[in-house]
């Protein structure tokens, strides 16, 4: 098989590996299981197993006092009790800092010592408990990993990027700083935006109430009593022979002589039908008729006018007629 064929055959495997690699959230953001990412980075990891047996360079029990176990890791600088996980070729493994190391290799960039069983799972090998070595991993002793810190320990050590063992950072007492806010989280609504959002609703409420309220019909104002009296006087002016509303002389009921109506010649007063006048100008009468004008007053006025006409006729009779 040529080199080109080997490269082509490895492409699907690389694509599958990239697709299955767990995404590392940004610092300050939550992980898939709800933990917050406090710090993240990349380093080279080795493996060890210190159980006090003295086999294969065993230097004794872990510095934290915890028994050697799967998940216990050694760091040259992180505080004791720090927790997190590593990712290698799409595989994820949890760890906690329970020992110090690696020693000299840390000056060459090997900043994390994983336990042998975890290292075997990540590389696809098997753990040999007799020799305390990883078998079947192609002789791998160091692998590049991504690490994610989700909890800083309360013991001695320095938070942040790992430091070589030679710096002595493992002996300092560091105060962990709170993580920055997650840059991908939706910002909380500000007080100004809440006020702006509520203002249209507050303005719309009175408008909706005004639209829902039925329109009140307009009631015409009733005429004043003075206006009613003036209308009644204007209606009586033609019969009383006085002045009209404009101040001119109103024609009286005609007396005897030329142009006298037959009824006046015989001495009978001409009585015209009078319809009560409404103060609102409606000649139909009814409920709105002016209370100042009544039928009795109109009849009395007409009788008085007729009597005046008869008296005038008698006093103007010619003298010859008196002799007869």
Short mmCIF file of C-alpha atoms in Angstrom, two decimals:
data_model
loop_
_atom_site.label_atom_id
_atom_site.label_comp_id
_atom_site.label_asym_id
_atom_site.label_seq_id
_atom_site.Cartn_x
_atom_site.Cartn_y
_atom_site.Cartn_z
CA UNK A 1 0.00 0.00 0.00
CA UNK A 2 1.38 3.38 -0.98
CA UNK A 3 1.78 6.35 1.32
CA UNK A 4 -1.14 8.07 -0.48
CA UNK A 5 -3.38 5.08 0.21
CA UNK A 6 -2.41 5.08 3.87
CA UNK A 7 -3.22 8.77 4.18
CA UNK A 8 -6.59 8.30 2.45
CA UNK A 9 -7.45 5.39 4.74
CA UNK A 10 -6.72 7.45 7.82
CA UNK A 11 -9.02 10.35 6.83
CA UNK A 12 -12.34 8.69 7.82
CA UNK A 13 -10.89 7.70 11.19
CA UNK A 14 -9.69 11.25 11.82
CA UNK A 15 -13.08 12.71 10.84
CA UNK A 16 -14.88 10.27 13.16
CA UNK A 17 -12.52 11.12 15.99
CA UNK A 18 -13.08 14.87 15.53
CA UNK A 19 -16.85 14.37 15.49
CA UNK A 20 -16.79 12.32 18.71
CA UNK A 21 -14.42 14.62 20.62
CA UNK A 22 -16.29 16.24 23.53
CA UNK A 23 -16.49 19.99 23.14
CA UNK A 24 -14.62 21.97 25.77
CA UNK A 25 -16.78 24.89 27.03
CA UNK A 26 -15.20 28.29 27.45
CA UNK A 27 -13.98 29.40 30.87
CA UNK A 28 -16.91 30.54 33.00
CA UNK A 29 -19.42 28.41 31.07
CA UNK A 30 -21.12 25.25 32.36
CA UNK A 31 -20.16 21.74 31.29
CA UNK A 32 -22.68 19.15 30.09
CA UNK A 33 -23.15 17.90 33.66
CA UNK A 34 -23.62 21.40 35.12
CA UNK A 35 -20.12 22.10 36.46
CA UNK A 36 -18.42 25.44 35.74
CA UNK A 37 -15.18 25.58 33.78
CA UNK A 38 -12.64 27.41 35.95
CA UNK A 39 -9.59 26.87 33.77
CA UNK A 40 -8.69 24.93 30.63
CA UNK A 41 -5.60 24.27 28.54
CA UNK A 42 -3.31 21.72 26.94
CA UNK A 43 -0.30 19.82 28.24
CA UNK A 44 1.58 16.52 27.97
CA UNK A 45 0.60 13.73 30.36
CA UNK A 46 2.57 10.70 31.58
CA UNK A 47 1.48 7.94 33.96
CA UNK A 48 2.53 6.47 37.34
CA UNK A 49 1.33 4.15 40.10
CA UNK A 50 2.67 4.74 43.58
CA UNK A 51 1.20 2.14 45.92
CA UNK A 52 4.22 1.76 48.21
CA UNK A 53 5.23 -1.54 46.65
CA UNK A 54 8.50 -0.15 45.33
CA UNK A 55 7.89 -1.76 41.92
CA UNK A 56 8.97 0.09 38.75
CA UNK A 57 10.20 3.24 40.43
CA UNK A 58 7.44 3.39 43.04
CA UNK A 59 8.36 6.17 45.46
CA UNK A 60 5.81 5.45 48.17
CA UNK A 61 2.23 6.44 48.96
CA UNK A 62 0.69 9.59 47.44
CA UNK A 63 1.51 12.89 49.17
CA UNK A 64 -2.14 13.64 49.97
CA UNK A 65 -2.45 10.55 52.15
CA UNK A 66 -5.10 9.11 49.84
CA UNK A 67 -4.51 5.51 48.74
CA UNK A 68 -3.39 5.02 45.15
CA UNK A 69 -6.45 4.57 42.99
CA UNK A 70 -7.90 5.09 39.55
CA UNK A 71 -8.44 8.83 38.92
CA UNK A 72 -5.71 10.03 41.30
CA UNK A 73 -3.26 12.28 39.45
CA UNK A 74 -0.07 14.12 40.33
CA UNK A 75 0.54 17.81 39.58
CA UNK A 76 3.72 19.82 40.10
CA UNK A 77 1.81 23.00 41.09
CA UNK A 78 -1.99 22.74 41.32
CA UNK A 79 -3.54 22.78 44.82
CA UNK A 80 -4.21 19.43 46.43
CA UNK A 81 -7.79 18.33 45.89
CA UNK A 82 -8.17 20.07 42.52
CA UNK A 83 -10.71 18.29 40.27
CA UNK A 84 -11.23 18.16 36.53
CA UNK A 85 -11.00 15.94 33.46
CA UNK A 86 -8.75 15.30 30.46
CA UNK A 87 -9.61 14.56 26.83
CA UNK A 88 -7.48 12.44 24.48
CA UNK A 89 -8.59 11.36 21.01
CA UNK A 90 -12.27 11.80 21.84
CA UNK A 91 -12.02 9.95 25.15
CA UNK A 92 -12.71 11.72 28.45
CA UNK A 93 -11.38 10.77 31.89
CA UNK A 94 -11.94 12.35 35.31
CA UNK A 95 -9.08 13.05 37.73
CA UNK A 96 -8.28 14.71 41.07
CA UNK A 97 -4.88 15.93 42.33
CA UNK A 98 -3.63 13.70 45.13
CA UNK A 99 0.13 13.64 44.63
CA UNK A 100 3.10 15.69 43.45
CA UNK A 101 4.92 15.10 40.17
CA UNK A 102 6.19 14.53 37.68
CA UNK A 103 9.52 15.82 38.86
CA UNK A 104 12.23 16.47 36.26
CA UNK A 105 9.94 15.85 33.23
CA UNK A 106 7.80 18.83 34.29
CA UNK A 107 10.60 21.14 33.23
CA UNK A 108 10.16 19.70 29.71
CA UNK A 109 6.43 20.39 29.54
CA UNK A 110 5.09 17.19 31.09
CA UNK A 111 2.78 18.85 33.59
CA UNK A 112 0.41 16.02 34.54
CA UNK A 113 0.92 12.48 35.81
CA UNK A 114 -2.17 10.31 35.32
CA UNK A 115 -2.67 7.01 37.10
CA UNK A 116 -1.70 3.97 35.03
CA UNK A 117 -5.24 2.57 34.72
CA UNK A 118 -6.65 5.85 33.35
CA UNK A 119 -3.69 6.13 30.95
CA UNK A 120 -4.39 2.62 29.66
CA UNK A 121 -8.07 3.41 28.99
CA UNK A 122 -7.23 6.59 27.07
CA UNK A 123 -4.61 4.91 24.88
CA UNK A 124 -6.51 1.67 24.30
CA UNK A 125 -3.95 -0.45 26.20
CA UNK A 126 -4.22 -2.69 29.23
CA UNK A 127 -2.95 -2.22 32.75
CA UNK A 128 -0.48 -4.79 34.03
CA UNK A 129 -0.80 -4.77 37.81
CA UNK A 130 2.31 -6.93 38.25
CA UNK A 131 4.72 -4.74 36.35
CA UNK A 132 2.70 -1.54 36.95
CA UNK A 133 2.95 -0.71 33.24
CA UNK A 134 0.58 -0.09 30.34
CA UNK A 135 0.73 -2.83 27.72
CA UNK A 136 -0.59 -2.85 24.17
CA UNK A 137 -0.48 0.94 23.69
CA UNK A 138 2.38 0.87 21.22
CA UNK A 139 4.89 1.80 23.84
CA UNK A 140 3.28 5.19 24.53
CA UNK A 141 4.50 6.78 27.74
CA UNK A 142 3.43 10.41 27.03
CA UNK A 143 0.30 11.74 25.33
CA UNK A 144 -0.98 15.26 24.51
CA UNK A 145 -4.21 16.01 26.38
CA UNK A 146 -6.68 18.82 26.91
CA UNK A 147 -7.44 19.46 30.55
CA UNK A 148 -10.44 21.18 32.16
CA UNK A 149 -10.45 22.31 35.80
CA UNK A 150 -13.91 22.37 37.40
CA UNK A 151 -12.89 22.79 41.06
CA UNK A 152 -9.76 24.18 42.70
CA UNK A 153 -8.55 22.27 45.75
CA UNK A 154 -8.27 23.83 49.21
CA UNK A 155 -4.75 22.52 49.82
CA UNK A 156 -1.45 24.17 49.06
CA UNK A 157 -0.58 24.93 45.47
CA UNK A 158 -1.07 27.54 42.78
CA UNK A 159 -4.16 27.93 40.57
CA UNK A 160 -4.01 28.70 36.87
CA UNK A 161 -1.54 27.33 34.36
CA UNK A 162 0.62 24.49 35.71
CA UNK A 163 4.17 25.36 36.83
CA UNK A 164 7.27 23.12 36.77
CA UNK A 165 8.09 21.28 39.98
CA UNK A 166 11.34 23.22 40.28
CA UNK A 167 9.48 26.51 40.85
CA UNK A 168 8.18 25.35 44.22
CA UNK A 169 4.63 26.54 43.34
CA UNK A 170 3.26 23.43 45.04
CA UNK A 171 4.11 24.95 48.45
CA UNK A 172 2.32 28.32 48.17
CA UNK A 173 -1.09 29.13 49.56
CA UNK A 174 -3.09 30.56 46.66
CA UNK A 175 -6.52 32.19 46.67
CA UNK A 176 -8.63 31.09 43.72
CA UNK A 177 -10.32 33.91 41.82
CA UNK A 178 -13.93 33.56 40.64
CA UNK A 179 -14.27 32.70 36.95
CA UNK A 180 -15.35 35.38 34.47
CA UNK A 181 -18.95 35.36 33.23
CA UNK A 182 -19.71 32.92 30.43
CA UNK A 183 -19.33 34.85 27.14
CA UNK A 184 -21.98 32.73 25.40
CA UNK A 185 -24.64 33.13 28.11
CA UNK A 186 -27.63 35.36 27.34
CA UNK A 187 -27.32 38.65 29.25
CA UNK A 188 -29.90 39.39 31.93
CA UNK A 189 -32.42 42.09 30.93
CA UNK A 190 -31.47 45.49 32.27
CA UNK A 191 -33.82 47.72 34.27
CA UNK A 192 -33.99 50.17 31.34
CA UNK A 193 -35.07 47.48 28.87
CA UNK A 194 -37.75 46.26 31.30
CA UNK A 195 -39.08 49.83 31.65
CA UNK A 196 -39.07 50.32 27.87
CA UNK A 197 -40.89 47.04 27.38
CA UNK A 198 -43.56 47.90 29.96
CA UNK A 199 -44.19 51.46 28.73
CA UNK A 200 -46.15 50.54 25.54
CA UNK A 201 -48.34 48.19 27.55
CA UNK A 202 -49.01 50.91 30.12
CA UNK A 203 -49.91 53.35 27.35
CA UNK A 204 -52.08 50.83 25.53
CA UNK A 205 -54.25 50.09 28.59
CA UNK A 206 -56.02 53.50 28.75
CA UNK A 207 -56.46 53.51 24.95
CA UNK A 208 -58.06 50.07 25.04
CA UNK A 209 -60.37 51.17 27.87
CA UNK A 210 -61.38 54.27 25.91
CA UNK A 211 -62.21 52.17 22.83
CA UNK A 212 -64.23 49.71 24.89
CA UNK A 213 -66.34 52.43 26.60
CA UNK A 214 -69.59 53.21 24.66
CA UNK A 215 -69.93 56.73 23.30
CA UNK A 216 -72.31 58.91 25.31
CA UNK A 217 -75.08 60.55 23.20
CA UNK A 218 -75.17 64.33 23.19
CA UNK A 219 -78.30 65.79 24.83
CA UNK A 220 -79.41 69.18 23.48
CA UNK A 221 -79.48 71.88 26.10
CA UNK A 222 -82.91 73.00 27.17
CA UNK A 223 -83.73 76.67 26.35
CA UNK A 224 -83.48 79.12 29.22
CA UNK A 225 -86.71 80.46 30.78
CA UNK A 226 -85.97 83.95 29.37
CA UNK A 227 -85.79 82.54 25.86
CA UNK A 228 -89.11 80.72 26.37
CA UNK A 229 -90.82 83.96 27.48
CA UNK A 230 -89.44 85.87 24.47
CA UNK A 231 -90.73 83.20 22.09
CA UNK A 232 -94.20 83.39 23.70
CA UNK A 233 -94.29 87.20 23.38
CA UNK A 234 -93.34 87.00 19.71
CA UNK A 235 -96.15 84.55 19.10
CA UNK A 236 -98.74 86.90 20.74
CA UNK A 237 -97.59 90.09 19.00
CA UNK A 238 -99.79 89.78 15.84
CA UNK A 239 -102.92 89.43 17.93
CA UNK A 240 -102.21 92.21 20.41
CA UNK A 241 -101.47 94.90 17.81
CA UNK A 242 -98.21 95.80 19.54
CA UNK A 243 -94.65 95.71 18.32
CA UNK A 244 -92.93 92.76 16.80
CA UNK A 245 -89.66 91.35 17.85
CA UNK A 246 -87.83 93.75 15.55
CA UNK A 247 -89.40 96.84 17.21
CA UNK A 248 -91.87 97.68 14.36
CA UNK A 249 -95.62 98.02 14.59
CA UNK A 250 -97.49 94.79 14.42
CA UNK A 251 -100.76 94.88 12.44
CA UNK A 252 -103.81 94.84 14.66
CA UNK A 253 -107.03 93.12 13.87
CA UNK A 254 -108.67 95.34 11.20
CA UNK A 255 -111.48 97.66 12.32
CA UNK A 256 -114.60 98.85 10.42
CA UNK A 257 -114.51 100.83 7.21
CA UNK A 258 -112.85 100.03 3.95
CA UNK A 259 -111.21 96.67 3.93
CA UNK A 260 -113.26 95.45 6.86
CA UNK A 261 -113.90 91.77 6.76
CA UNK A 262 -117.50 90.61 6.78
CA UNK A 263 -117.12 89.25 10.19
CA UNK A 264 -115.95 92.62 11.52
CA UNK A 265 -118.83 94.49 9.77
CA UNK A 266 -121.40 92.51 11.61
CA UNK A 267 -119.66 93.22 14.89
CA UNK A 268 -118.35 89.78 15.32
CA UNK A 269 -114.72 89.44 16.27
CA UNK A 270 -112.68 87.28 13.98
CA UNK A 271 -111.10 84.60 16.06
CA UNK A 272 -108.16 82.82 14.47
CA UNK A 273 -106.97 79.42 15.48
CA UNK A 274 -103.77 79.60 17.45
CA UNK A 275 -101.39 76.72 17.87
CA UNK A 276 -99.22 76.78 20.99
CA UNK A 277 -95.63 77.53 20.02
CA UNK A 278 -92.81 75.32 21.28
CA UNK A 279 -89.77 76.99 22.75
CA UNK A 280 -87.65 74.84 20.51
CA UNK A 281 -89.42 76.01 17.36
CA UNK A 282 -91.40 72.80 16.83
CA UNK A 283 -94.97 73.73 15.86
CA UNK A 284 -96.23 70.27 16.62
CA UNK A 285 -96.53 71.03 20.32
CA UNK A 286 -96.27 68.10 22.64
CA UNK A 287 -94.08 67.68 25.63
CA UNK A 288 -91.74 70.55 24.65
CA UNK A 289 -94.42 73.30 24.43
CA UNK A 290 -93.51 76.53 26.20
CA UNK A 291 -95.13 76.51 29.68
CA UNK A 292 -95.62 80.35 29.54
CA UNK A 293 -98.25 80.13 26.77
CA UNK A 294 -101.56 78.48 27.54
CA UNK A 295 -104.78 78.18 25.60
CA UNK A 296 -106.75 80.21 28.15
CA UNK A 297 -104.49 83.24 27.84
CA UNK A 298 -104.69 83.14 24.04
CA UNK A 299 -108.53 83.03 24.05
CA UNK A 300 -108.74 85.93 26.49
CA UNK A 301 -106.44 87.99 24.35
CA UNK A 302 -108.50 87.36 21.24
CA UNK A 303 -111.73 88.30 23.01
CA UNK A 304 -110.16 91.57 24.17
CA UNK A 305 -109.00 92.41 20.65
CA UNK A 306 -112.47 91.71 19.22
CA UNK A 307 -114.16 93.90 21.80
CA UNK A 308 -111.80 96.74 20.99
CA UNK A 309 -112.67 96.45 17.29
CA UNK A 310 -116.43 96.61 17.93
CA UNK A 311 -116.05 99.62 20.18
CA UNK A 312 -114.03 101.45 17.54
CA UNK A 313 -116.67 100.79 14.92
CA UNK A 314 -119.48 102.15 17.05
CA UNK A 315 -117.67 105.36 17.95
CA UNK A 316 -116.90 106.12 14.31
CA UNK A 317 -120.49 105.81 13.03
CA UNK A 318 -121.55 108.89 10.85
CA UNK A 319 -123.75 111.59 12.29
CA UNK A 320 -126.50 111.02 9.71
CA UNK A 321 -126.76 107.55 10.83
CA UNK A 322 -127.26 108.76 14.41
CA UNK A 323 -130.16 110.98 13.29
CA UNK A 324 -131.89 108.08 11.73
#
